[in-house]
Amino acid sequence: MIIPEYISAQSWGGRRKAGLWDNWSINGHAGLTSFFGDVSIYDSEIVDKFTKESGPAMGALLTKHINEKFSVSGQLLYGTLKAANTSGRSFESTFMEYNFQANVNLVNVLWPYNMSKLGFNAYGGIGQFMFNTTSIVHTEGSNETIQSSTAVPEFVYFMGMGLSYKVNHRLGATMDMALRQAQNDKIDALVKNDNFDYYTLITIGMTYYIDSFKNGNQYSRRGKSTKGRFPGRLPMRRRR
């Protein structure tokens, strides 16, 4: 029988309980946002969707790791959307989104003693976004330009899944995909069928892990903080 057990062999006082300012990470990511709505026509064709109805996006994610299974995050996202249909209508849009999300590492939930550096995450959240759209309607002999934007932030909710790989103690790599349902039908400047628009986000990114925003670390020696010192080997005493 093999029973794995976690120990803090290099610290006299052991690992102190993590506080609010401990176990954080910052992630920067970039990728594509793809539009699904009244104007889009390539919803079932992946290659055309990415090349003709998608735009670049970038964002940042600040995460508080509650433990090795659960975390909560705040995200700031900037993206672009575009599409055109066969009736002569096209649009381009930019948007800014901020949100709050909850994450679960399914690998650590299913295998509590997992020692792998690979994680498979599921997450969901809610947020708000603002957009600015320029739409062009092509007719015989003329073009009509329509502007559409938000007067106030609009509500959005989303869910997604992603892979993470921890390269070392400080750095990690991520790949994510999320589906975002906007509570607004005017992103493409066309209100039709009483259906809200939605968009997907696919990104790759890099994560920087922060043990604590305070000085020192999570170890203590005989009840005292080892401020500014990384826990290493204790000096060996010569036996008499």
C-alpha positions as a Python dict, from the first residue, in 0.01 Angstrom:
ca = {
    (1, 'M'): (0, 0, 0),
    (2, 'I'): (134, 343, -99),
    (3, 'I'): (3, 648, 90),
    (4, 'P'): (139, 987, -27),
    (5, 'E'): (178, 1251, 243),
    (6, 'Y'): (277, 1618, 220),
    (7, 'I'): (544, 1741, 464),
    (8, 'S'): (745, 2061, 510),
    (9, 'A'): (1078, 1906, 592),
    (10, 'Q'): (1292, 2219, 554),
    (11, 'S'): (1110, 2448, 798),
    (12, 'W'): (1107, 2423, 1178),
    (13, 'G'): (774, 2591, 1233),
    (14, 'G'): (606, 2434, 930),
    (15, 'R'): (390, 2606, 671),
    (16, 'R'): (167, 2878, 808),
    (17, 'K'): (-191, 2905, 695),
    (18, 'A'): (-223, 3098, 369),
    (19, 'G'): (-385, 3439, 404),
    (20, 'L'): (-558, 3678, 169),
    (21, 'W'): (-232, 3810, 20),
    (22, 'D'): (-82, 3465, -40),
    (23, 'N'): (-101, 3240, -349),
    (24, 'W'): (-182, 3472, -638),
    (25, 'S'): (-103, 3467, -1008),
    (26, 'I'): (-109, 3709, -1301),
    (27, 'N'): (-185, 3586, -1652),
    (28, 'G'): (-145, 3771, -1981),
    (29, 'H'): (-317, 3621, -2285),
    (30, 'A'): (-392, 3687, -2651),
    (31, 'G'): (-604, 3518, -2914),
    (32, 'L'): (-919, 3549, -3126),
    (33, 'T'): (-1278, 3653, -3060),
    (34, 'S'): (-1537, 3507, -3301),
    (35, 'F'): (-1883, 3654, -3356),
    (36, 'F'): (-2211, 3459, -3367),
    (37, 'G'): (-2525, 3658, -3446),
    (38, 'D'): (-2767, 3783, -3711),
    (39, 'V'): (-2493, 3886, -3958),
    (40, 'S'): (-2262, 3583, -3922),
    (41, 'I'): (-2287, 3311, -4186),
    (42, 'Y'): (-1991, 3081, -4105),
    (43, 'D'): (-2108, 2950, -3768),
    (44, 'S'): (-2052, 2585, -3866),
    (45, 'E'): (-1734, 2633, -4074),
    (46, 'I'): (-1432, 2658, -3845),
    (47, 'V'): (-1170, 2782, -4094),
    (48, 'D'): (-1394, 3054, -4241),
    (49, 'K'): (-1510, 3151, -3893),
    (50, 'F'): (-1151, 3218, -3781),
    (51, 'T'): (-1044, 3394, -4102),
    (52, 'K'): (-1357, 3596, -4190),
    (53, 'E'): (-1559, 3644, -3870),
    (54, 'S'): (-1293, 3675, -3601),
    (55, 'G'): (-1068, 3947, -3469),
    (56, 'P'): (-768, 3977, -3234),
    (57, 'A'): (-814, 4000, -2858),
    (58, 'M'): (-591, 4042, -2555),
    (59, 'G'): (-641, 4050, -2182),
    (60, 'A'): (-507, 4011, -1831),
    (61, 'L'): (-624, 3788, -1547),
    (62, 'L'): (-556, 3828, -1175),
    (63, 'T'): (-623, 3509, -976),
    (64, 'K'): (-644, 3425, -607),
    (65, 'H'): (-576, 3053, -552),
    (66, 'I'): (-788, 2940, -259),
    (67, 'N'): (-626, 2597, -269),
    (68, 'E'): (-498, 2356, -534),
    (69, 'K'): (-853, 2286, -654),
    (70, 'F'): (-1040, 2618, -654),
    (71, 'S'): (-961, 2979, -743),
    (72, 'V'): (-1135, 3307, -822),
    (73, 'S'): (-1027, 3561, -1084),
    (74, 'G'): (-1088, 3904, -1225),
    (75, 'Q'): (-1032, 3964, -1595),
    (76, 'L'): (-993, 4268, -1819),
    (77, 'L'): (-1042, 4193, -2188),
    (78, 'Y'): (-1016, 4396, -2510),
    (79, 'G'): (-1134, 4241, -2836),
    (80, 'T'): (-1258, 4299, -3189),
    (81, 'L'): (-1545, 4142, -3381),
    (82, 'K'): (-1644, 4142, -3747),
    (83, 'A'): (-1873, 3967, -3995),
    (84, 'A'): (-2045, 4012, -4331),
    (85, 'N'): (-2343, 3837, -4491),
    (86, 'T'): (-2462, 3777, -4845),
    (87, 'S'): (-2726, 4052, -4833),
    (88, 'G'): (-2462, 4326, -4837),
    (89, 'R'): (-2436, 4400, -4466),
    (90, 'S'): (-2104, 4402, -4280),
    (91, 'F'): (-1977, 4535, -3950),
    (92, 'E'): (-1667, 4580, -3737),
    (93, 'S'): (-1677, 4627, -3361),
    (94, 'T'): (-1441, 4679, -3069),
    (95, 'F'): (-1533, 4598, -2711),
    (96, 'M'): (-1396, 4619, -2359),
    (97, 'E'): (-1504, 4365, -2097),
    (98, 'Y'): (-1439, 4323, -1726),
    (99, 'N'): (-1560, 4021, -1535),
    (100, 'F'): (-1542, 3801, -1227),
    (101, 'Q'): (-1504, 3423, -1256),
    (102, 'A'): (-1471, 3106, -1048),
    (103, 'N'): (-1235, 2826, -1154),
    (104, 'V'): (-1198, 2458, -1063),
    (105, 'N'): (-901, 2236, -1149),
    (106, 'L'): (-1075, 1912, -1247),
    (107, 'V'): (-752, 1709, -1238),
    (108, 'N'): (-688, 1792, -872),
    (109, 'V'): (-1055, 1736, -783),
    (110, 'L'): (-1058, 1387, -936),
    (111, 'W'): (-704, 1298, -820),
    (112, 'P'): (-634, 1483, -491),
    (113, 'Y'): (-273, 1358, -477),
    (114, 'N'): (-196, 1456, -835),
    (115, 'M'): (173, 1542, -882),
    (116, 'S'): (145, 1634, -1251),
    (117, 'K'): (224, 1985, -1376),
    (118, 'L'): (-72, 1968, -1614),
    (119, 'G'): (-412, 2107, -1516),
    (120, 'F'): (-754, 2092, -1682),
    (121, 'N'): (-978, 2377, -1569),
    (122, 'A'): (-1347, 2457, -1594),
    (123, 'Y'): (-1471, 2806, -1517),
    (124, 'G'): (-1767, 3039, -1544),
    (125, 'G'): (-1849, 3394, -1455),
    (126, 'I'): (-2037, 3717, -1510),
    (127, 'G'): (-1928, 4061, -1621),
    (128, 'Q'): (-2004, 4373, -1814),
    (129, 'F'): (-1887, 4501, -2151),
    (130, 'M'): (-1905, 4807, -2370),
    (131, 'F'): (-1880, 4808, -2750),
    (132, 'N'): (-1855, 5046, -3044),
    (133, 'T'): (-1979, 4918, -3381),
    (134, 'T'): (-1965, 5051, -3735),
    (135, 'S'): (-2197, 4874, -3980),
    (136, 'I'): (-2217, 4926, -4356),
    (137, 'V'): (-2524, 4829, -4560),
    (138, 'H'): (-2445, 4797, -4930),
    (139, 'T'): (-2733, 4880, -5165),
    (140, 'E'): (-2747, 4953, -5535),
    (141, 'G'): (-2558, 5274, -5596),
    (142, 'S'): (-2507, 5370, -5229),
    (143, 'N'): (-2374, 5259, -4893),
    (144, 'E'): (-2542, 5331, -4561),
    (145, 'T'): (-2325, 5357, -4249),
    (146, 'I'): (-2482, 5271, -3913),
    (147, 'Q'): (-2317, 5343, -3577),
    (148, 'S'): (-2411, 5141, -3270),
    (149, 'S'): (-2261, 5161, -2921),
    (150, 'T'): (-2353, 5112, -2558),
    (151, 'A'): (-2475, 5401, -2348),
    (152, 'V'): (-2416, 5198, -2032),
    (153, 'P'): (-2222, 4872, -1971),
    (154, 'E'): (-2410, 4564, -2089),
    (155, 'F'): (-2431, 4235, -1898),
    (156, 'V'): (-2250, 3920, -2018),
    (157, 'Y'): (-2213, 3573, -1873),
    (158, 'F'): (-1982, 3297, -1989),
    (159, 'M'): (-1837, 2952, -1933),
    (160, 'G'): (-1523, 2787, -2059),
    (161, 'M'): (-1249, 2528, -2023),
    (162, 'G'): (-874, 2542, -2046),
    (163, 'L'): (-541, 2368, -2008),
    (164, 'S'): (-257, 2487, -1787),
    (165, 'Y'): (100, 2367, -1755),
    (166, 'K'): (331, 2479, -1478),
    (167, 'V'): (676, 2515, -1628),
    (168, 'N'): (840, 2584, -1291),
    (169, 'H'): (763, 2742, -954),
    (170, 'R'): (710, 3087, -1108),
    (171, 'L'): (594, 3038, -1467),
    (172, 'G'): (315, 2853, -1643),
    (173, 'A'): (147, 2833, -1985),
    (174, 'T'): (-227, 2836, -2056),
    (175, 'M'): (-472, 2770, -2339),
    (176, 'D'): (-841, 2858, -2299),
    (177, 'M'): (-1171, 2865, -2485),
    (178, 'A'): (-1488, 3032, -2356),
    (179, 'L'): (-1838, 3099, -2487),
    (180, 'R'): (-1977, 3441, -2391),
    (181, 'Q'): (-2348, 3523, -2409),
    (182, 'A'): (-2414, 3896, -2440),
    (183, 'Q'): (-2742, 4034, -2309),
    (184, 'N'): (-2760, 4261, -2612),
    (185, 'D'): (-2861, 4213, -2976),
    (186, 'K'): (-2696, 4524, -3122),
    (187, 'I'): (-2330, 4424, -3147),
    (188, 'D'): (-2373, 4382, -3524),
    (189, 'A'): (-2611, 4685, -3541),
    (190, 'L'): (-2895, 4454, -3647),
    (191, 'V'): (-3185, 4351, -3424),
    (192, 'K'): (-3348, 4037, -3564),
    (193, 'N'): (-3524, 3720, -3444),
    (194, 'D'): (-3522, 3845, -3084),
    (195, 'N'): (-3195, 3658, -3015),
    (196, 'F'): (-2898, 3801, -2825),
    (197, 'D'): (-2556, 3799, -2990),
    (198, 'Y'): (-2271, 3592, -2850),
    (199, 'Y'): (-1902, 3544, -2914),
    (200, 'T'): (-1625, 3298, -2835),
    (201, 'L'): (-1277, 3367, -2703),
    (202, 'I'): (-977, 3142, -2771),
    (203, 'T'): (-644, 3241, -2615),
    (204, 'I'): (-297, 3126, -2523),
    (205, 'G'): (-109, 3292, -2239),
    (206, 'M'): (165, 3296, -1979),
    (207, 'T'): (116, 3294, -1601),
    (208, 'Y'): (343, 3435, -1330),
    (209, 'Y'): (285, 3285, -983),
    (210, 'I'): (322, 3499, -670),
    (211, 'D'): (372, 3328, -334),
    (212, 'S'): (272, 3638, -142),
    (213, 'F'): (230, 4012, -192),
    (214, 'K'): (382, 4057, 153),
    (215, 'N'): (751, 4035, 237),
    (216, 'G'): (875, 3691, 327),
    (217, 'N'): (714, 3360, 244),
    (218, 'Q'): (476, 3099, 379),
    (219, 'Y'): (724, 2935, 613),
    (220, 'S'): (811, 3016, 972),
    (221, 'R'): (1090, 2904, 1201),
    (222, 'R'): (988, 2851, 1563),
    (223, 'G'): (693, 3084, 1514),
    (224, 'K'): (901, 3363, 1354),
    (225, 'S'): (875, 3472, 990),
    (226, 'T'): (1168, 3400, 761),
    (227, 'K'): (1123, 3742, 604),
    (228, 'G'): (1300, 3774, 271),
    (229, 'R'): (1450, 3424, 290),
    (230, 'F'): (1361, 3134, 67),
    (231, 'P'): (1326, 2811, 271),
    (232, 'G'): (1637, 2606, 213),
    (233, 'R'): (1839, 2347, 394),
    (234, 'L'): (1907, 2398, 759),
    (235, 'P'): (2273, 2404, 864),
    (236, 'M'): (2396, 2059, 960),
    (237, 'R'): (2545, 2008, 1304),
    (238, 'R'): (2846, 1786, 1352),
    (239, 'R'): (2771, 1494, 1574),
    (240, 'R'): (2993, 1432, 1872),
}
